């Protein structure tokens, strides 16, 4: 006599089933089941012969999953049910002992935690590879002047290597964040049962050790309700993807005819279906375009958990697709960014020409006046006037005559023209973290150390 | 001769001005300016007499700000301009020296980092107070049985103290997250200048020390473009607010006539404008309702930074309102939650009656069969049949006769009735982290330790 | 000599390809290609024999697509390329003429518009079916009293039919919104070319007529950049899904042991892997849980388009997955909701008992005092005092004695007790749109008319 | 004897009070109260003398509100309470009669609907003004060639007027959307009472007529729970703001030194605090930057309503700040955009020079081959080869020799060089909606008609 008389409605099955997407948890589910089986043995629920058979059965399941021969039954609800069903087909009724002292609630939470931990580690590693690529590019372009921008207006020249390192440090923060995500996923849910704990004293500590968890979820209700680690991954991924969107956007911009600062290699470009001349930086555009879907994944799960009563509710099944999509998108973007940057070529002369814009020295002239005793705010005004005059006359700053200069300030003498000799303005930015070559060299050293830490 | 001939259009002023909301950065701006002035002195840009006058001037500004007498000029753009303007009114042209070697770009980033650091610390502290309240409630209600729920259906009974501790551990994770936010905001931007570094070798290390930063932003472009620390705050706040929304939702639910598990005190309830009998748990509803706006703040800033070219763009001004709103909402919610919980009363008898529902022992009966040698999956089916029979006959499980039991399994003997004696089902959940009293006592101990760590 | 020398990098292919998800545009692409081919014929670019062969080729393609035998080539970028490639395999070089006067930019926009139009119509139809189900339920339960809630506290009793109709009107608004989405997708992009128009004077009006568009996109740049119609679908779907989330949440709530207002049929319920007694309203939970992902889809696309320069950028490829996921989720939810409601059973006695709570008549007593001349605000206060007294004494309102009443107001006489006779409080809500039976009957009539309009 | 013994906790007051932001509903609340008072008179609840006094009192309240002298009491909860309190101070106990047959639930919904209706109309009007400005600019720049872009790569030249009109049509769709929002807010909630209807037969139809509503909310429960019209406003505003973000982003881009296509006037630009030369397009950046906060407002409210049980819950108070912020941001952006565009100047020669890029004619050459009988796909390949050859040799397309051409296709004769004479490529885009002058003239005509419709 079954608990339910009526079979599920096909529409309900479609709505309810997660097998379409939770298959990718399969290796974690098998791994977990192995550890759980050993705990059942330690607690005397299985004998050693039963454990051996169960382990063999799980090995077979793992092989089938890996080899693609694992059969999904009609209307199978999820991968957890499928694996137990298949195990039972292989080892007989013994398979029915595996779920002793375990609920799908703590089982799923454990699988997802394992998945998050692995993919946080992978994201960290991929971030490291991209950092290495950025560092290598920065080293190679350490002495290439380019205009630095604020408000997309030329502001002050910087070295291209300095600019590229800005992305390096963003990625380093991402790598740190993914390390924290790993910690966040480091509490073992298994043993929480449905919500209250289980009727068996299984050795959770040993299971944790075996599965690589740092500690045990201290409260069984929280253990099955908690998806913070997924949110932590999604948040870290959102921020990382935002960084990549800025990188992508700059490459798109710099690849325009108007900027012509760089060119994406052909193997990362697309043509047009109608315009035979086109070579489009599609990869860079997609790096830019992927960020919102990942951030929306954070919102999806935060929205799903909004106001949700304890402990487990079916709504939590909606954690997976947002997570998997973010993982796929982010990992692909990190890899593609690294490869695309590898083939990116910069146009040194074009960059240098743009960097030579004399207006980029306006602050240096103001600071010259400061050195002569004028308060900065006043000096800023004086130089503003010079800029106005130059614009009105259609002259470069260095083309203003001494007579013209003196109308603006009697402090403006030959040193004015000296400041305007190019190159100085980059080297004068000698504060720690500034673009001056010596500081950039220090920064490259620091980057090498930081990269080592990420790769360790 | 000014750089700009035309004054700003009033519409542009309205769009552009941040003074309406960035006032709250004022104390941080003054603090930063003090440190910057001392760095200017150390670099010889100010002499000691000038520094003394400037510090006095800044003291006056600080007093005016605190006392509410600080005058905002017409059409003033932002608090940074306002403070320099006011300082100059007080100390004369000397005030114009303060901005030497500093740009609004690194200045704003520094103020915001200081703000984030302070409010991350405050959020951690408030989370600690709420944890203390939850712990105290859990201790007081450690032995009160209540039904535990999954899918909002009664599942297995738990102790109310155990349920309350689930929130304790959520808040502990929040507290950890806010500690990480503090670290994330721990790199000093000041010294990055507009984007390239500055023309002066100011001692950034000393400034960092004075302002309490752990280290220096290593790249000047990144320093002025980076708002990760704001995103980190918003992400941590989103997750914390989601936890509070679950707490609020449960209190709303439990305060319903149908549940009647608890009652919010009058000083945290509202009446109705038309229905004189009403006593509504408005505070709990608002705890629930505040979460989406905070998560949306994360989306706002992630969206603003999407595809934004380096270095500073005006778009970054949109970091502040999302942040300030999240800070205000979260701090208020944390404080209010702690106070509301202080006055919450639980209904012991009603909880106990609901917890006594025998169906909550179904797993225990299945596990009884497992102890007698039946595989769990089979046992699950047998007990499902018992439940069906009980439902069909309108009986409780303990009212099934031995004859009826034996039709389901010959293993069902007197031990079946023993299991159904209430209380056992809570105490049988003896796995680590489970609801059994001994485990709950361990958990309370662990919570006390965790609280100490947060409060340290 | 090809434009590109290097083949695409495999990582770039993975990032760039949309074939994994844009396959579902295939029928629209074929439909569009048929219309485009006829326009090419009318413009003399194809002769009639060529058109006939091309149409046959497209028929074959359509058959292969429908029958599942359509071959996707290795590393194929998208469905549009695949169809042209396949067509050319079938009809030879003639296939290469199909793309004359067409760009993938206007082609994709046209396919997506066709898709949106169809699925907006389907959403409207499914909303209509759900409205019909709600109306039928409302008719059947028109005379069943239940407690109405505000703040999840019992407020005033209503008829269950009245409560159910609240959802009917939400769905009617959804149906209107989807009709507007159809209009929003009603401008033909085809003919816009890459962005500037095409070099051929194809008869766009005729193409529009053939494909069922109302009008022509008036500006070629806008035509290829515009995804408003997708955003309109996503917005409408978000709001509809939010309505369903409220419906799902109420069914979850009402299915709890504590409420016991209704029971979901077994074919829309799930058991538990560990607790044999459980019958969980999974379908209702998932109705609730799907809303955030759909709303996040709106955010994704709004985020992708944020600050995107004209005309087409690759970023726009990110419109599809958000759209397709929303379509799948919403259509499934609408269908499942209709079916689940079909099997939902309500518990009349339990509802009636809860509706009989006398405090639900508090407003009626206040209004009684108003009829006797007391201002409402004062009457509200008097009744508040009565409620307090009843609570303090543990009495129902009707158990207060005349002596007790007179201490609160001398206007409280026998009519007080009359008002407290149940049933009156529902029938007294006789304002238009109120729950009184006569008004409910009017509302049911209006609902029938509204349903007809949606179904027309 | 009051219902509540304890006064609200100050923290609860802070959490609960909406007076800080709902003040802006005051004029709507007074307007509604006037209509409600007249309905009370018509129903005999007020006599005509009472109505006259009440109307006078409401006039005084309205004057005080407008004049800024309206007193907010300590710890006042919301504007509705404040207005009734103040009215009662003015007219005595009679003020207490105003709330007869009205609940704050239907009152608030009505105020918000009035607010949305007004601001939807205003948004439509402001969109109309911006459309007029765009149309005027398009007319003035109808014959200015510029490069059209896809993927931010030069694609095909277009007229600047054509490009500007793309924004015109976006705004026209926005205007339509706001008209629909007005309809969505067109059902009167008042009369729904707390949730069940009211005990008085007030003439809702007359109230609707007086307040300008099209119809009556047909279901009282839905009437107080419904915020669809707010979501509709937020959705329309999100899409409109996204359009403005694209406009702003293009102006930022075009104002860069590298593009130099246009220049923002000084009165819509900002300087730099440290770089005296800077003139930054801050207004355009902020147009871009405001979109995410508005879209997040949609998410906030959708999130708040997620899974919310019927009827009114306090959570709905969170509708207002998201709405008000969106209204403020959008209206300011629309106005500022119109004004900024008024002062924008374009650089004709720079645009023309960029538009003369011969690669923009590649499609025209392919189409030339098509006219000679070659299938387009083949022609596309031939021209791709020409482009490759030109790039490799560092030549323009027109510099390839006849001998070189013939190596690619024997069909390439003198007509090739004819096509490459500039200007032709714009005029050849003669499909409806294309950039050719005649088509652009038609489009300008259509735009004038469309503008009239919006302004009607």
Short mmCIF file of N, CA, C and O in Angstrom, two decimals, chain A residues 398-429:
data_model
loop_
_atom_site.label_atom_id
_atom_site.label_comp_id
_atom_site.label_asym_id
_atom_site.label_seq_id
_atom_site.Cartn_x
_atom_site.Cartn_y
_atom_site.Cartn_z
N UNK A 398 52.54 74.74 -25.78
CA UNK A 398 53.95 75.15 -25.93
C UNK A 398 54.13 76.25 -26.98
O UNK A 398 55.20 76.83 -27.11
N UNK A 399 53.06 76.53 -27.70
CA UNK A 399 53.14 77.59 -28.70
C UNK A 399 52.76 78.96 -28.14
O UNK A 399 52.85 79.97 -28.84
N UNK A 400 52.29 78.99 -26.94
CA UNK A 400 52.02 80.29 -26.31
C UNK A 400 53.35 81.00 -26.09
O UNK A 400 54.35 80.38 -25.71
N UNK A 401 53.37 82.28 -26.33
CA UNK A 401 54.63 83.03 -26.20
C UNK A 401 54.87 83.43 -24.75
O UNK A 401 53.93 83.50 -23.95
N UNK A 402 56.13 83.72 -24.42
CA UNK A 402 56.43 84.21 -23.07
C UNK A 402 55.57 85.42 -22.71
O UNK A 402 55.11 85.56 -21.58
N UNK A 403 55.33 86.27 -23.67
CA UNK A 403 54.51 87.45 -23.40
C UNK A 403 53.10 87.04 -23.02
O UNK A 403 52.50 87.56 -22.06
N UNK A 404 52.59 86.09 -23.78
CA UNK A 404 51.25 85.62 -23.46
C UNK A 404 51.22 84.97 -22.07
O UNK A 404 50.29 85.19 -21.28
N UNK A 405 52.24 84.19 -21.82
CA UNK A 405 52.30 83.53 -20.51
C UNK A 405 52.28 84.54 -19.38
O UNK A 405 51.57 84.39 -18.38
N UNK A 406 53.07 85.57 -19.53
CA UNK A 406 53.24 86.51 -18.42
C UNK A 406 51.94 87.26 -18.14
O UNK A 406 51.74 87.76 -17.03
N UNK A 407 51.07 87.33 -19.14
CA UNK A 407 49.77 87.96 -18.86
C UNK A 407 48.97 87.12 -17.89
O UNK A 407 48.08 87.62 -17.22
N UNK A 408 49.27 85.82 -17.82
CA UNK A 408 48.53 84.93 -16.93
C UNK A 408 49.18 84.82 -15.55
O UNK A 408 48.48 84.75 -14.54
N UNK A 409 50.51 84.80 -15.55
CA UNK A 409 51.20 84.81 -14.26
C UNK A 409 52.66 85.14 -14.48
O UNK A 409 53.30 84.60 -15.39
N UNK A 410 53.19 85.98 -13.63
CA UNK A 410 54.60 86.37 -13.78
C UNK A 410 55.52 85.22 -13.39
O UNK A 410 56.72 85.24 -13.64
N UNK A 411 54.92 84.18 -12.80
CA UNK A 411 55.76 83.03 -12.40
C UNK A 411 56.07 82.10 -13.57
O UNK A 411 56.85 81.16 -13.45
N UNK A 412 55.38 82.32 -14.67
CA UNK A 412 55.56 81.42 -15.80
C UNK A 412 56.80 81.82 -16.60
O UNK A 412 56.78 82.80 -17.36
N UNK A 413 57.85 81.07 -16.48
CA UNK A 413 59.10 81.37 -17.17
C UNK A 413 59.53 80.17 -18.01
O UNK A 413 58.69 79.36 -18.40
N UNK A 414 60.81 80.06 -18.28
CA UNK A 414 61.30 78.98 -19.15
C UNK A 414 60.94 77.58 -18.66
O UNK A 414 60.80 76.65 -19.46
N UNK A 415 60.83 77.46 -17.33
CA UNK A 415 60.52 76.13 -16.80
C UNK A 415 59.19 75.62 -17.37
O UNK A 415 58.97 74.41 -17.45
N UNK A 416 58.33 76.55 -17.74
CA UNK A 416 57.06 76.18 -18.38
C UNK A 416 57.31 75.33 -19.61
O UNK A 416 56.72 74.27 -19.80
N UNK A 417 58.20 75.79 -20.45
CA UNK A 417 58.46 75.06 -21.69
C UNK A 417 59.16 73.72 -21.42
O UNK A 417 58.96 72.74 -22.13
N UNK A 418 59.99 73.74 -20.38
CA UNK A 418 60.66 72.48 -20.01
C UNK A 418 59.64 71.40 -19.62
O UNK A 418 59.75 70.24 -20.04
N UNK A 419 58.67 71.82 -18.83
CA UNK A 419 57.67 70.85 -18.38
C UNK A 419 56.96 70.22 -19.59
O UNK A 419 56.62 69.03 -19.58
N UNK A 420 56.78 71.04 -20.62
CA UNK A 420 56.00 70.55 -21.76
C UNK A 420 56.75 69.59 -22.67
O UNK A 420 56.21 69.10 -23.65
N UNK A 421 58.04 69.38 -22.36
CA UNK A 421 58.71 68.37 -23.15
C UNK A 421 58.20 66.96 -22.77
O UNK A 421 58.30 66.55 -21.63
N UNK A 422 57.68 66.29 -23.74
CA UNK A 422 56.97 65.01 -23.49
C UNK A 422 57.79 64.02 -22.67
O UNK A 422 59.01 64.09 -22.60
N UNK A 423 57.11 63.07 -22.06
CA UNK A 423 57.79 62.02 -21.32
C UNK A 423 57.91 62.40 -19.86
O UNK A 423 57.65 61.58 -18.97
N UNK A 424 58.30 63.63 -19.62
CA UNK A 424 58.39 64.13 -18.25
C UNK A 424 57.10 63.90 -17.48
O UNK A 424 57.13 63.58 -16.30
N UNK A 425 56.02 64.09 -18.18
CA UNK A 425 54.73 64.04 -17.45
C UNK A 425 54.41 62.64 -16.98
O UNK A 425 53.63 62.47 -16.05
N UNK A 426 54.94 61.65 -17.67
CA UNK A 426 54.74 60.29 -17.14
C UNK A 426 55.68 60.05 -15.98
O UNK A 426 55.30 59.54 -14.93
N UNK A 427 56.93 60.45 -16.17
CA UNK A 427 57.93 60.16 -15.15
C UNK A 427 57.72 60.98 -13.88
O UNK A 427 58.20 60.61 -12.82
N UNK A 428 57.02 62.10 -14.03
CA UNK A 428 56.79 62.92 -12.83
C UNK A 428 55.74 62.29 -11.90
O UNK A 428 55.63 62.69 -10.75
N UNK A 429 55.00 61.32 -12.41
CA UNK A 429 53.97 60.70 -11.56
C UNK A 429 54.62 59.64 -10.68
O UNK A 429 54.39 58.44 -10.85
#
